[in-house]
Every structure is written in C-alpha cells, then in structure tokens.
Short mmCIF file of C-alpha atoms in Angstrom, two decimals:
data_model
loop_
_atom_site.label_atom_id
_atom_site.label_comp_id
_atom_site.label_asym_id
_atom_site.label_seq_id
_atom_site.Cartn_x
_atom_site.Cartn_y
_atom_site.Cartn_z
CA UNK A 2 0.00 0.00 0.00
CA UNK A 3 2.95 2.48 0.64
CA UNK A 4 3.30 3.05 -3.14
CA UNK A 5 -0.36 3.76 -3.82
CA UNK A 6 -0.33 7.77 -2.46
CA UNK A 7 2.56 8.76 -4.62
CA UNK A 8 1.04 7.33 -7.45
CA UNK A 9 -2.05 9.32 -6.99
CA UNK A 10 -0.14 12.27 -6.27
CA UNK A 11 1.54 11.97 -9.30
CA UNK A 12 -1.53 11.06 -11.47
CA UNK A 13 -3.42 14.40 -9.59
CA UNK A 14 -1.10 16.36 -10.71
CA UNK A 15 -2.42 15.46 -14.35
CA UNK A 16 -6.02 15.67 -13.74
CA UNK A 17 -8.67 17.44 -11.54
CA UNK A 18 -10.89 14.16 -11.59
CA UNK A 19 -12.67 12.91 -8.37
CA UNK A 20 -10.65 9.92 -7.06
CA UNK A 21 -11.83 7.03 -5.29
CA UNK A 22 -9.55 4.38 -3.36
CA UNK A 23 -10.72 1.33 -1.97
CA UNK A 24 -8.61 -0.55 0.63
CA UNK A 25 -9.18 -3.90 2.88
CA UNK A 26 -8.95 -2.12 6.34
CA UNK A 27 -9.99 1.30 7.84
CA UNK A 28 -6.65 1.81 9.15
CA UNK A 29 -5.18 1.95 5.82
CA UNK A 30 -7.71 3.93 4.17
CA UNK A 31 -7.40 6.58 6.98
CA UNK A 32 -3.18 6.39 6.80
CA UNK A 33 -2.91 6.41 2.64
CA UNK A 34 -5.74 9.47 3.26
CA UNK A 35 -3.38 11.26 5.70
CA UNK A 36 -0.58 10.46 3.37
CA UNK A 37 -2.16 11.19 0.23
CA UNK A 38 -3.55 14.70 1.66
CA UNK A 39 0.09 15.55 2.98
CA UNK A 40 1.71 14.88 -0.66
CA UNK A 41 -1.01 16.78 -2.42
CA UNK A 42 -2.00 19.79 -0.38
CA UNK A 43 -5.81 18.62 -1.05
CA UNK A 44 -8.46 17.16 1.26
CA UNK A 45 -9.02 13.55 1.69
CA UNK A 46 -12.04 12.09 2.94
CA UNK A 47 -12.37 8.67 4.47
CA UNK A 48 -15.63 7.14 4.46
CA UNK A 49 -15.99 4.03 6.65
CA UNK A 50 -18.33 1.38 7.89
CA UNK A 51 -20.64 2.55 9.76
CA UNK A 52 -21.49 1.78 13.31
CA UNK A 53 -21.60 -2.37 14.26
CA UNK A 54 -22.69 -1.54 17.55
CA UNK A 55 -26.38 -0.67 16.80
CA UNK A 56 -28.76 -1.20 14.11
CA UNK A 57 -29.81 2.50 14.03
CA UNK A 58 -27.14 5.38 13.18
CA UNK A 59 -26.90 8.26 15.52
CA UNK A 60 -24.25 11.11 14.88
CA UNK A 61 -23.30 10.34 18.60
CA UNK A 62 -21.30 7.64 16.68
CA UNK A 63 -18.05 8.55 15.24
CA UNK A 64 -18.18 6.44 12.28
CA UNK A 65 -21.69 7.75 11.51
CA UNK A 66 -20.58 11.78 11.75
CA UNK A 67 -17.94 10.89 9.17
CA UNK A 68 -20.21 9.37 6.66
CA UNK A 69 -22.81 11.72 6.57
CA UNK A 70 -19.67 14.53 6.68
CA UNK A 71 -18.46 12.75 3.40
CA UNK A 72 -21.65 11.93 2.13
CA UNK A 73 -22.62 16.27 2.32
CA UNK A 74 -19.44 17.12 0.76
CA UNK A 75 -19.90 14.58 -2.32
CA UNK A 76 -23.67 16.06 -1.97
CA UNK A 77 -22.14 19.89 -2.31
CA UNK A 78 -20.10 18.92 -5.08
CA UNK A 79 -22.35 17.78 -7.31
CA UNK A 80 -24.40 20.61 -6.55
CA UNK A 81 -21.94 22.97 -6.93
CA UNK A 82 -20.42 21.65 -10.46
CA UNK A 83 -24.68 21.53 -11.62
CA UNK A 84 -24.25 25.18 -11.01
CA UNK A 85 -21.31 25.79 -12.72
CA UNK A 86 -18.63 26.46 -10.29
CA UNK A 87 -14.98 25.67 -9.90
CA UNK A 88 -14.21 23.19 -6.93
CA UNK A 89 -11.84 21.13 -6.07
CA UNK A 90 -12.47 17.23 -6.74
CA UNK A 91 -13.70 15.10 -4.03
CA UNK A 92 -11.03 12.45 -2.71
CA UNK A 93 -12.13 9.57 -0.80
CA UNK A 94 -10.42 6.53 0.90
CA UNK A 95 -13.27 4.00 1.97
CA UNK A 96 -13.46 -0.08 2.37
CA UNK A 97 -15.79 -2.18 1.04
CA UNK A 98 -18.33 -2.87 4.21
CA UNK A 99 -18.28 0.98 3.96
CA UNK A 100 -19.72 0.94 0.10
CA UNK A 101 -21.96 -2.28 1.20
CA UNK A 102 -24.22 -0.03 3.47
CA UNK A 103 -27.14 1.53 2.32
CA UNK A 104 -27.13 5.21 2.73
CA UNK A 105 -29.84 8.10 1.95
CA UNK A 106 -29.89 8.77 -2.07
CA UNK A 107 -29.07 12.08 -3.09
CA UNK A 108 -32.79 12.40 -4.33
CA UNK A 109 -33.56 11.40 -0.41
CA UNK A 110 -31.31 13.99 1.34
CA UNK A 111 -32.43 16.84 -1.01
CA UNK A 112 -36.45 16.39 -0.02
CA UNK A 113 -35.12 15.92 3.65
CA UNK A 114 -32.69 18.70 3.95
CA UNK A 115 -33.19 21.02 6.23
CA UNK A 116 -31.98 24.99 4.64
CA UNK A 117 -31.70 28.16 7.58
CA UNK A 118 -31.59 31.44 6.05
CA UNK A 119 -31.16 34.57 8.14
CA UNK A 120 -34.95 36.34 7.89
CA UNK A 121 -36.39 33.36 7.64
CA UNK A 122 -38.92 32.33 9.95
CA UNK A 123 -39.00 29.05 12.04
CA UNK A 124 -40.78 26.45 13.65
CA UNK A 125 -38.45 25.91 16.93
CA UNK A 126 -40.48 22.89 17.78
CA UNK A 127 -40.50 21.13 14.62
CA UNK A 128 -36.99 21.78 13.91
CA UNK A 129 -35.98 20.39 17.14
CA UNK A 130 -37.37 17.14 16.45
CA UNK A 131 -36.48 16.90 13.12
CA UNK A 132 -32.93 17.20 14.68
CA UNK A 133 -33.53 14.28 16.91
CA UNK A 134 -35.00 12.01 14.17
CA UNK A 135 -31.84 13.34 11.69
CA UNK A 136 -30.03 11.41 14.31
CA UNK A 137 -28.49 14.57 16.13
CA UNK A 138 -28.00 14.23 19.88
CA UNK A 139 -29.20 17.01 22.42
CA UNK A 140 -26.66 18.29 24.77
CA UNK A 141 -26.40 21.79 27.34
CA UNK A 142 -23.28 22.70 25.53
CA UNK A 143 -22.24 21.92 21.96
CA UNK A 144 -18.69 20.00 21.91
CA UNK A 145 -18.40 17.16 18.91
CA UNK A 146 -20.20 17.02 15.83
CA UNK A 147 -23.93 16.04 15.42
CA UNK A 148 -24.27 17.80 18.57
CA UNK A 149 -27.37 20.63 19.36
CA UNK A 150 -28.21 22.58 22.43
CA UNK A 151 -31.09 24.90 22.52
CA UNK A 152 -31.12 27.76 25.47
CA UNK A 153 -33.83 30.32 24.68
CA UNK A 154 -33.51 31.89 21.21
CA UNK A 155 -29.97 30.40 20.80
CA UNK A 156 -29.62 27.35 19.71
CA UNK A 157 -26.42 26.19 18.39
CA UNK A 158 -25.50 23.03 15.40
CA UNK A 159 -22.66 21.15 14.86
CA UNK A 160 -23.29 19.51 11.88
CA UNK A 161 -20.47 16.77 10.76
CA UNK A 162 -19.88 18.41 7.75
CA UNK A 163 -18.54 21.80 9.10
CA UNK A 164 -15.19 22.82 10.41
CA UNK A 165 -17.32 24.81 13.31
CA UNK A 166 -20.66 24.64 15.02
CA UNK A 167 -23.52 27.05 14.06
CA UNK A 168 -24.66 29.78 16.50
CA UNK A 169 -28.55 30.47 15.21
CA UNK A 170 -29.83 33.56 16.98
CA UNK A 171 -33.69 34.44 16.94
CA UNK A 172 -35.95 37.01 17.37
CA UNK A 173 -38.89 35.50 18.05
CA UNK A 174 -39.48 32.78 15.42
CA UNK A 175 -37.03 34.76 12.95
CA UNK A 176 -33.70 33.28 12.27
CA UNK A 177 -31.96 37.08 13.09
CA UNK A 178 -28.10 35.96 12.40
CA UNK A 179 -26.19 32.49 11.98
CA UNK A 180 -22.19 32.64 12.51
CA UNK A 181 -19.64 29.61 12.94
CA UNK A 182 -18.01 29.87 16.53
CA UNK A 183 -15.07 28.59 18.36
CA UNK A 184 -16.03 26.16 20.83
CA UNK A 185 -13.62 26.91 23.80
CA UNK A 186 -14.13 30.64 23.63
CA UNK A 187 -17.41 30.75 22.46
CA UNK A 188 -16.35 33.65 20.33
CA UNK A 189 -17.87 34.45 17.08
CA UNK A 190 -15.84 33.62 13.96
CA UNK A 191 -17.71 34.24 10.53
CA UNK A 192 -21.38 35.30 9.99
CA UNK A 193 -23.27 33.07 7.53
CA UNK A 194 -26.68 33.73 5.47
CA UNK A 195 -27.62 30.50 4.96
CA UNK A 196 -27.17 26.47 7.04
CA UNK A 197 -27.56 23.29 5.92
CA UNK A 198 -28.65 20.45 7.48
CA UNK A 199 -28.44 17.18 5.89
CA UNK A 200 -30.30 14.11 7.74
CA UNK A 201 -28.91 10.26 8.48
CA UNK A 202 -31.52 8.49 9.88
CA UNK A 203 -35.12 9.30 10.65
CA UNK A 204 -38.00 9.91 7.83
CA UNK A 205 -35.36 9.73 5.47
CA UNK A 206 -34.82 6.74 3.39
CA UNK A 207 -31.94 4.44 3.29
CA UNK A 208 -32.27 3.59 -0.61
CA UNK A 209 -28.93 4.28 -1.86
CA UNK A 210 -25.26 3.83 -1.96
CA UNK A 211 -22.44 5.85 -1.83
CA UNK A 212 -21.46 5.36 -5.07
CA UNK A 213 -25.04 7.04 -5.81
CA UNK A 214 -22.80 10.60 -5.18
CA UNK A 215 -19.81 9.90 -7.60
CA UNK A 216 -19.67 11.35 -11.19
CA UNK A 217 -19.45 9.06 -14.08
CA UNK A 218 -15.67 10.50 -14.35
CA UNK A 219 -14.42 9.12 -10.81
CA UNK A 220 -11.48 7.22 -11.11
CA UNK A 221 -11.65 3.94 -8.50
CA UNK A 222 -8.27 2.77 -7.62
CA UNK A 223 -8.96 -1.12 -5.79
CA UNK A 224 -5.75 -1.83 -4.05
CA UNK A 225 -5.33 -5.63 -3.00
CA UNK A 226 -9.10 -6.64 -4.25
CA UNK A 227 -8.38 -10.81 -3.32
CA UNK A 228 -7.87 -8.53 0.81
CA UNK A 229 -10.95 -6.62 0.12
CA UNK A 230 -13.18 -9.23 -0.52
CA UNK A 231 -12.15 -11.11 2.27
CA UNK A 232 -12.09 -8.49 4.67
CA UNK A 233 -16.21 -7.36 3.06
CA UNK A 234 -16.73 -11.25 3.83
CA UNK A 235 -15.34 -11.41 7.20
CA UNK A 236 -17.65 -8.73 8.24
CA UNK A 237 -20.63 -9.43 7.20
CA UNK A 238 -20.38 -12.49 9.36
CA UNK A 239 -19.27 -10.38 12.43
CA UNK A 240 -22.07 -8.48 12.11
CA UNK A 241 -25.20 -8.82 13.96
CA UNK A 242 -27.52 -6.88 10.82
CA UNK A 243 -26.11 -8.12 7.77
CA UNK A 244 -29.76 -7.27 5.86
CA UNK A 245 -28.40 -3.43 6.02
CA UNK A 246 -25.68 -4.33 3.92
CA UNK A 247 -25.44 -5.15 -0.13
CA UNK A 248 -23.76 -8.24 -0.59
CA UNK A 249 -20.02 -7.51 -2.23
CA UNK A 250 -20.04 -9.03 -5.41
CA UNK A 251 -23.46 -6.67 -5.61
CA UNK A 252 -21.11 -3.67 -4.96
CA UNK A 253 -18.23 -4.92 -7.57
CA UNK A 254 -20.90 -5.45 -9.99
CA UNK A 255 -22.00 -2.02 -9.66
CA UNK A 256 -18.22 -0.44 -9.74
CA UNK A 257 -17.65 -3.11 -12.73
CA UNK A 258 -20.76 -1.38 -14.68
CA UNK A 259 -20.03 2.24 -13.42
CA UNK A 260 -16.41 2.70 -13.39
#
C-alpha cells in the first residue's frame, strides 16, 4: 500500500478528476488518506463502515458523523459543479463494508434537507425534532459534531460536515443571524446567510449507496481486491444486521458497470 499515495499524487497532478480508493482495512484507508492529503495539499475524505454496535445510526457515533460529513461534501459537489462552479475534486479513501451499506440517495437527502436562512422564519419545535430524528443528539453545551443545544432563542448546530458549530440567533421565530463559533471561547468567527442540514436516519430513506454521489468520471483505484473481498466477507459475518448491507459481489458489480 505504501506506493499507492505517490502514485495518486503523481496522477493528480495530471487531472482534476474525483478519485476514489478502496482498501481492505480502515486503518489503511485513513493512513494512505493522511498520506495522500500531505503529498497533495488537497483534502481527503475517508468514508468508513458505519457503526456495528447498533442497528440504528446516531451522529453520537463517530463512524456515523464521518459518513454523513463525506456523504454532504460529495452532496455539495455535485451541486456545486450543476451550477457551474470551480471546486476542487472530491477524494475519498473507503473499504468495502463501507460501500456495502445503504445510505440516503441524493434524491432522499435533497427532499429531507433542512436549509436556515437569516430572515427566515422558524418552527423551533418542529426543527428540534427533526434534529432528533436526523439522528443529532441534544446536549447543554455543543462539543463534537452532530451535537445541538437549545437555550432560549440560541440554539447552536454542529453539523459533521462543518469545520465549526452554528450559532442560530432568533428574534422570536425569525432566524436574526447564523455565525460559525469557536467552541472553547465561544467567540464568534464568521457570519453566515444561509445552514444546511443534511439528515442520516429518521423519515429519510436508506435507498442508496455511496457510489449514488460519484460522477461518471471518478477514477476507482482497488488496491489488493483478493484482501478486500475477504475483509467485506469477514464482516458481514461479524455483524449482527447483515440485511443493512449489499452483498459484495453486488457492490463490484455495480463499480464493474459504473467505473
């Protein structure tokens, strides 16, 4: 695996295309992402399993937070290059159980989003347990991502897919200002106009894949695919819910057709 980054390094330097690399183990998607993101000066994204401890995903759950934070950037992207704007290319380091779970289409998150918009009025009610049902945990003071507290017309976000929690002041039932803020000094760092909010579990539907997000362009590098298999096999033994997960030669089949 150590000769994998520089490759890609070298091949990015050719082409702006979104780059995919599947690996047997977590631990080596996260260190060729660290070292791929060191060599190129870009952001790399690791997307992994999600959690095996409960059926249900809650952004208390590490692995959860960081698909849905991968899962709103490939969202953003495609949105963003619809629109016609220059952005950099999505890279992503993931393992097979992690492309074998069912995730929220992008058709899914865009009727479930949630969008803030300073001036706009709010339900507080309703957008408090949509929060809860996104799979967002209440707390009295906002620390990790997928974290909310609410303390009268305050009520500050961290959703997984920003560097910075949300402060969302109101007047009333009007949103009057959202800004990103440091959590340690509680200080204001930049205002915003508009938040948003992406859901993982809930009324939203589990009735896609990851791959769902990728442009027809992605390049998908498979690094030790005889490891891969055997690693997507070994797990969906170890795992208690293996009906949430597509079988992998479902997944290669869809790469093989794709890609």
């Amino acid at each position: 695996a150590g000769a994998v980054p520089p490759f890609l390094a070298a091949w990015l330097h050719k082409t702006k295309q979104p780059v995919v690399v599947i690996l047997p183990q977590v631990a080596e998607a996260e260190s060729i992402g660290a070292e791929l993101a060191e060599l190129t000066g870009s952001v790399v994204d690791t997307f992994p399993p999600g959690s095996e401890e409960t059926e249900l995903e809650s952004l208390a759950h590490r692995e959860t937070a960081q698909r849905l934070h991968v899962l709103s950037r490939l969202y953003k992207y495609t949105q963003d290059v619809a629109s016609g704007q220059s952005v950099d290319s999505p890279i992503v380091t993931t393992t097979l159980p992690a492309l074998m779970q069912s995730v929220p289409s992008p058709t899914s998150l865009d009727s479930d989003k949630q969008v803030l918009s300073t001036g706009k009025q709010i339900n507080l009610a309703k957008l408090k347990s949509w929060l809860l049902e996104a799979g967002y945990h209440a707390t009295t003071s906002v620390q990790l991502p997928g974290e909310f507290a609410l303390r009268g017309g305050i009520l500050d976000i961290f959703p997984p897919d920003e560097s910075l929690p949300i402060r969302v002041e109101l007047f009333d039932d009007e949103i009057e200002s959202l800004r990103s803020f440091d959590v340690v000094t509680q200080r204001s760092i930049e205002k915003r106009k508009t938040l948003q909010l992406l859901a993982v579990q809930g009324s939203v539907a589990q009735d896609g894949s990851v791959l769902d997000f990728l442009p027809p362009e992605t390049l998908v590098l498979i690094h030790e695919r005889p490891s891969i298999s055997t690693a997507g096999e070994a797990f969906l033994k170890r795992i208690p819910f293996p009906e949430r997960f597509d079988a992998p030669d479902a997944v290669w089949a869809r790469l093989a057709e794709h890609y």
